[in-house]
Amino acid sequence: MSERPKLVKPAEPGIRTERKGAVAVLTLARPAKRNAIDDPMALAIERFFDELPADVHAVVIQGEGDHFSAGLDLNEMLHVGVFDGVHHSRLWHRIFDKIEFGRVPVIAALKGAVVGGGLELACAAHIRVAERSTFYALPEGQRGIFVGGGAAVRLSRLVGAGRMMDMMLTGRTYDSEEGLAFGFSTYLTDNGKGAAKALELAQAVAKNRPVTNFAILNVVPRAAEGDRDTGYLLEALMAAIAQGDDEAKERLRDFLEKRDRR
Ligand code: 1HE
């Protein structure tokens, strides 16, 4: 039997990866720095998504230690010039777009600090599961900088521009219960249970047809954010593509003939 392809190169900086059936688990693994994301780690995350084997159908992102991520490694901001900052932010946009508009659904298991760039990473996922310890913040406002990993686009759409502006202007944090109420997460678990819940969801999602998951990831946000006519057209095209082949018919028959898979 041929050896299962490796997810990423063995010693990638700041992350660990493992395989659980059709699900790949990416662990942010710099707990001593609260999983702060530096450039090598950001690029390792990008390679992980670039090199996902074809038989991976969902991803879980989680953090090692007590926190999901404290965001950008602030040491990197100390010596950069203005234009470097533009490139740096665009790098994060590129990487996080690969997560949001990739081939597979991504489920983030959140706990502790989900802060700054850590929150931006969480927002690029498609489902967020938060443990009770989770808190959300954008300390950029108080650090004299600005968000650069896509929060102005993603977080403002997720929880509302007004709420995001309040977070940045005043340093307001939201706890996990508020986060559930306001849409930061759609699941809330007890502490220590988030990763298992995220994995359970990922394993369920991985059983959907890849074409349906692709449609959900790529059509829903564009239809929600773009003009209505284009949204309807995209929806119609995607619906026709998804329902057009034999597997769709088989799944419909499974339901109608009471052989439902789930
Ligand atoms: C860090 C970072 C970091 C921790 N960059 N080193 N994000 C922030 O502004 C959040 C900064 N971090 C915190 O507010 C706190 O660390 C936590 C609330 C997340 C956790 O607190 P705690 O008490 O458990 O840990 P700590 O003692 O503050 O930090 C432990 C170590 O991690 C310490 O290093 P050490 O060498 O002294 O042990 C910290 O310096 C280090 N550490 N967070 C670098 N972020 C694309 S633009 C995105 C822009 C942003 O993300 S800005 C928001 C950055």
PDB file of N, CA and C and ligand atoms in Angstrom, residues 30-34 36-37 67 69-75 88-89 92 113 115-118 120 135 138-140 143 145-149, ligand 1:
ATOM      1  N   ARG A  30       2.750  27.451  19.414  1.00  0.00           N
ATOM      2  CA  ARG A  30       3.732  28.311  20.087  1.00  0.00           C
ATOM      3  C   ARG A  30       3.140  28.746  21.431  1.00  0.00           C
ATOM      4  N   PRO A  31       2.776  27.768  22.285  1.00  0.00           N
ATOM      5  CA  PRO A  31       2.031  28.149  23.491  1.00  0.00           C
ATOM      6  C   PRO A  31       2.791  29.113  24.388  1.00  0.00           C
ATOM      7  N   ALA A  32       4.139  29.040  24.405  1.00  0.00           N
ATOM      8  CA  ALA A  32       4.900  29.949  25.271  1.00  0.00           C
ATOM      9  C   ALA A  32       4.687  31.401  24.858  1.00  0.00           C
ATOM     10  N   LYS A  33       4.356  31.618  23.584  1.00  0.00           N
ATOM     11  CA  LYS A  33       4.076  32.982  23.082  1.00  0.00           C
ATOM     12  C   LYS A  33       2.592  33.142  22.800  1.00  0.00           C
ATOM     13  N   ARG A  34       1.791  32.314  23.453  1.00  0.00           N
ATOM     14  CA  ARG A  34       0.326  32.352  23.328  1.00  0.00           C
ATOM     15  C   ARG A  34      -0.099  32.233  21.863  1.00  0.00           C
ATOM     16  N   ALA A  36       1.167  33.410  19.275  1.00  0.00           N
ATOM     17  CA  ALA A  36       1.329  34.605  18.439  1.00  0.00           C
ATOM     18  C   ALA A  36       1.905  34.160  17.097  1.00  0.00           C
ATOM     19  N   ILE A  37       1.429  34.798  16.047  1.00  0.00           N
ATOM     20  CA  ILE A  37       1.748  34.339  14.683  1.00  0.00           C
ATOM     21  C   ILE A  37       2.838  35.226  14.083  1.00  0.00           C
ATOM     22  N   HIS A  67      -4.698  29.200  25.064  1.00  0.00           N
ATOM     23  CA  HIS A  67      -5.216  30.250  24.177  1.00  0.00           C
ATOM     24  C   HIS A  67      -5.233  29.784  22.725  1.00  0.00           C
ATOM     25  N   SER A  69      -5.069  32.103  19.984  1.00  0.00           N
ATOM     26  CA  SER A  69      -3.934  32.876  19.469  1.00  0.00           C
ATOM     27  C   SER A  69      -4.002  34.322  19.928  1.00  0.00           C
ATOM     28  N   ALA A  70      -2.829  34.825  20.334  1.00  0.00           N
ATOM     29  CA  ALA A  70      -2.698  36.239  20.732  1.00  0.00           C
ATOM     30  C   ALA A  70      -2.452  37.140  19.535  1.00  0.00           C
ATOM     31  N   GLY A  71      -2.624  36.600  18.322  1.00  0.00           N
ATOM     32  CA  GLY A  71      -2.545  37.455  17.134  1.00  0.00           C
ATOM     33  C   GLY A  71      -1.146  37.595  16.586  1.00  0.00           C
ATOM     34  N   LEU A  72      -0.953  38.664  15.868  1.00  0.00           N
ATOM     35  CA  LEU A  72       0.349  38.929  15.260  1.00  0.00           C
ATOM     36  C   LEU A  72       1.445  38.932  16.309  1.00  0.00           C
ATOM     37  N   ASP A  73       2.602  38.355  15.970  1.00  0.00           N
ATOM     38  CA  ASP A  73       3.765  38.477  16.850  1.00  0.00           C
ATOM     39  C   ASP A  73       4.234  39.926  16.790  1.00  0.00           C
ATOM     40  N   LEU A  74       3.992  40.629  17.885  1.00  0.00           N
ATOM     41  CA  LEU A  74       4.220  42.077  17.879  1.00  0.00           C
ATOM     42  C   LEU A  74       5.683  42.448  17.660  1.00  0.00           C
ATOM     43  N   ASN A  75       6.601  41.501  17.921  1.00  0.00           N
ATOM     44  CA  ASN A  75       8.020  41.796  17.655  1.00  0.00           C
ATOM     45  C   ASN A  75       8.240  42.166  16.190  1.00  0.00           C
ATOM     46  N   HIS A  88       3.019  43.190   4.333  1.00  0.00           N
ATOM     47  CA  HIS A  88       2.766  42.226   5.397  1.00  0.00           C
ATOM     48  C   HIS A  88       1.271  41.941   5.513  1.00  0.00           C
ATOM     49  N   SER A  89       0.491  43.011   5.491  1.00  0.00           N
ATOM     50  CA  SER A  89      -0.956  42.842   5.583  1.00  0.00           C
ATOM     51  C   SER A  89      -1.482  42.063   4.374  1.00  0.00           C
ATOM     52  N   TRP A  92      -1.001  38.373   4.792  1.00  0.00           N
ATOM     53  CA  TRP A  92      -2.044  37.744   5.616  1.00  0.00           C
ATOM     54  C   TRP A  92      -3.341  37.605   4.821  1.00  0.00           C
ATOM     55  N   ALA A 113      -7.564  33.477  24.649  1.00  0.00           N
ATOM     56  CA  ALA A 113      -7.452  34.675  23.810  1.00  0.00           C
ATOM     57  C   ALA A 113      -7.683  34.345  22.338  1.00  0.00           C
ATOM     58  N   VAL A 115      -7.546  36.907  19.725  1.00  0.00           N
ATOM     59  CA  VAL A 115      -7.236  38.324  19.824  1.00  0.00           C
ATOM     60  C   VAL A 115      -6.508  38.797  18.570  1.00  0.00           C
ATOM     61  N   GLY A 116      -6.831  39.992  18.112  1.00  0.00           N
ATOM     62  CA  GLY A 116      -6.116  40.588  16.975  1.00  0.00           C
ATOM     63  C   GLY A 116      -6.095  39.628  15.791  1.00  0.00           C
ATOM     64  N   GLY A 117      -4.881  39.343  15.319  1.00  0.00           N
ATOM     65  CA  GLY A 117      -4.746  38.438  14.173  1.00  0.00           C
ATOM     66  C   GLY A 117      -5.269  37.043  14.454  1.00  0.00           C
ATOM     67  N   GLY A 118      -5.355  36.657  15.729  1.00  0.00           N
ATOM     68  CA  GLY A 118      -5.947  35.359  16.073  1.00  0.00           C
ATOM     69  C   GLY A 118      -7.436  35.364  15.766  1.00  0.00           C
ATOM     70  N   GLU A 120      -8.706  37.340  13.526  1.00  0.00           N
ATOM     71  CA  GLU A 120      -8.788  37.399  12.052  1.00  0.00           C
ATOM     72  C   GLU A 120      -8.667  35.997  11.441  1.00  0.00           C
ATOM     73  N   PHE A 135     -12.244  34.582  24.882  1.00  0.00           N
ATOM     74  CA  PHE A 135     -12.596  36.003  24.796  1.00  0.00           C
ATOM     75  C   PHE A 135     -12.038  36.590  23.516  1.00  0.00           C
ATOM     76  N   LEU A 138      -9.724  43.177  19.979  1.00  0.00           N
ATOM     77  CA  LEU A 138      -8.887  43.769  18.920  1.00  0.00           C
ATOM     78  C   LEU A 138      -8.027  44.854  19.566  1.00  0.00           C
ATOM     79  N   PRO A 139      -6.923  44.442  20.234  1.00  0.00           N
ATOM     80  CA  PRO A 139      -6.112  45.433  20.949  1.00  0.00           C
ATOM     81  C   PRO A 139      -5.342  46.380  20.037  1.00  0.00           C
ATOM     82  N   GLU A 140      -5.448  46.166  18.719  1.00  0.00           N
ATOM     83  CA  GLU A 140      -4.752  47.056  17.786  1.00  0.00           C
ATOM     84  C   GLU A 140      -5.070  48.519  18.077  1.00  0.00           C
ATOM     85  N   ARG A 143      -2.874  49.595  20.789  1.00  0.00           N
ATOM     86  CA  ARG A 143      -1.437  49.446  20.529  1.00  0.00           C
ATOM     87  C   ARG A 143      -0.941  50.465  19.505  1.00  0.00           C
ATOM     88  N   ILE A 145      -1.842  50.646  16.373  1.00  0.00           N
ATOM     89  CA  ILE A 145      -1.752  50.099  15.011  1.00  0.00           C
ATOM     90  C   ILE A 145      -3.163  49.894  14.466  1.00  0.00           C
ATOM     91  N   PHE A 146      -3.313  49.045  13.503  1.00  0.00           N
ATOM     92  CA  PHE A 146      -4.640  48.792  12.922  1.00  0.00           C
ATOM     93  C   PHE A 146      -4.716  47.321  12.538  1.00  0.00           C
ATOM     94  N   VAL A 147      -5.904  46.819  12.373  1.00  0.00           N
ATOM     95  CA  VAL A 147      -6.034  45.422  11.911  1.00  0.00           C
ATOM     96  C   VAL A 147      -5.423  45.300  10.520  1.00  0.00           C
ATOM     97  N   GLY A 148      -4.878  44.118  10.218  1.00  0.00           N
ATOM     98  CA  GLY A 148      -4.256  43.934   8.903  1.00  0.00           C
ATOM     99  C   GLY A 148      -4.487  42.559   8.327  1.00  0.00           C
ATOM    100  N   GLY A 149      -5.195  41.723   9.060  1.00  0.00           N
ATOM    101  CA  GLY A 149      -5.398  40.350   8.593  1.00  0.00           C
ATOM    102  C   GLY A 149      -6.814  40.095   8.103  1.00  0.00           C
TER     103      GLY A 149
HETATM  104  C1  1HE B   1       3.444  37.799  22.561  1.00  0.00           C
HETATM  105  C2  1HE B   1       2.178  38.139  22.064  1.00  0.00           C
HETATM  106  C3  1HE B   1       2.125  38.756  20.802  1.00  0.00           C
HETATM  107  C4  1HE B   1       1.911  37.217  24.001  1.00  0.00           C
HETATM  108  N1  1HE B   1       3.284  38.992  20.151  1.00  0.00           N
HETATM  109  N2  1HE B   1       4.555  38.042  21.883  1.00  0.00           N
HETATM  110  N3  1HE B   1      -1.989  40.948  20.101  1.00  0.00           N
HETATM  111  C5  1HE B   1      -2.016  41.506  21.325  1.00  0.00           C
HETATM  112  O1  1HE B   1      -1.831  42.692  21.487  1.00  0.00           O
HETATM  113  C6  1HE B   1      -2.241  40.565  22.456  1.00  0.00           C
HETATM  114  C7  1HE B   1      -0.987  40.452  23.273  1.00  0.00           C
HETATM  115  N4  1HE B   1      -1.066  39.404  24.271  1.00  0.00           N
HETATM  116  C8  1HE B   1      -1.822  39.452  25.394  1.00  0.00           C
HETATM  117  O2  1HE B   1      -2.653  40.340  25.593  1.00  0.00           O
HETATM  118  C9  1HE B   1      -1.611  38.381  26.410  1.00  0.00           C
HETATM  119  O3  1HE B   1      -0.370  37.757  26.103  1.00  0.00           O
HETATM  120  C10 1HE B   1      -2.702  37.285  26.455  1.00  0.00           C
HETATM  121  C11 1HE B   1      -4.004  37.879  27.030  1.00  0.00           C
HETATM  122  C12 1HE B   1      -2.964  36.692  25.078  1.00  0.00           C
HETATM  123  C13 1HE B   1      -2.227  36.127  27.343  1.00  0.00           C
HETATM  124  O4  1HE B   1      -1.843  36.636  28.629  1.00  0.00           O
HETATM  125  P1  1HE B   1      -0.869  35.802  29.563  1.00  0.00           P
HETATM  126  O5  1HE B   1      -0.778  36.561  30.858  1.00  0.00           O
HETATM  127  O6  1HE B   1      -1.318  34.385  29.624  1.00  0.00           O
HETATM  128  O7  1HE B   1       0.557  35.771  28.811  1.00  0.00           O
HETATM  129  P2  1HE B   1       1.696  36.905  28.752  1.00  0.00           P
HETATM  130  O8  1HE B   1       2.529  36.844  29.995  1.00  0.00           O
HETATM  131  O9  1HE B   1       1.130  38.233  28.403  1.00  0.00           O
HETATM  132  O10 1HE B   1       2.555  36.432  27.505  1.00  0.00           O
HETATM  133  C14 1HE B   1       3.339  35.245  27.535  1.00  0.00           C
HETATM  134  C15 1HE B   1       4.465  35.409  26.527  1.00  0.00           C
HETATM  135  O11 1HE B   1       3.891  35.511  25.218  1.00  0.00           O
HETATM  136  C16 1HE B   1       5.243  36.702  26.741  1.00  0.00           C
HETATM  137  O12 1HE B   1       6.575  36.466  26.293  1.00  0.00           O
HETATM  138  P3  1HE B   1       7.740  36.132  27.354  1.00  0.00           P
HETATM  139  O13 1HE B   1       8.957  35.939  26.496  1.00  0.00           O
HETATM  140  O14 1HE B   1       7.810  37.335  28.256  1.00  0.00           O
HETATM  141  O15 1HE B   1       7.333  34.905  28.096  1.00  0.00           O
HETATM  142  C17 1HE B   1       4.589  37.653  25.776  1.00  0.00           C
HETATM  143  O16 1HE B   1       5.454  38.730  25.371  1.00  0.00           O
HETATM  144  C18 1HE B   1       4.305  36.733  24.607  1.00  0.00           C
HETATM  145  N5  1HE B   1       3.244  37.231  23.767  1.00  0.00           N
HETATM  146  N6  1HE B   1       1.243  37.771  22.987  1.00  0.00           N
HETATM  147  C19 1HE B   1       4.458  38.625  20.703  1.00  0.00           C
HETATM  148  N7  1HE B   1       0.972  39.096  20.229  1.00  0.00           N
HETATM  149  C20 1HE B   1      -2.010  41.107  10.561  1.00  0.00           C
HETATM  150  S1  1HE B   1      -2.289  42.391  11.619  1.00  0.00           S
HETATM  151  C21 1HE B   1      -2.801  41.700  13.139  1.00  0.00           C
HETATM  152  C22 1HE B   1      -2.488  42.686  14.220  1.00  0.00           C
HETATM  153  C23 1HE B   1      -2.526  42.062  15.583  1.00  0.00           C
HETATM  154  O17 1HE B   1      -2.745  40.898  15.757  1.00  0.00           O
HETATM  155  S2  1HE B   1      -2.214  43.137  16.842  1.00  0.00           S
HETATM  156  C24 1HE B   1      -2.739  42.279  18.273  1.00  0.00           C
HETATM  157  C25 1HE B   1      -1.589  41.603  18.918  1.00  0.00           C
END
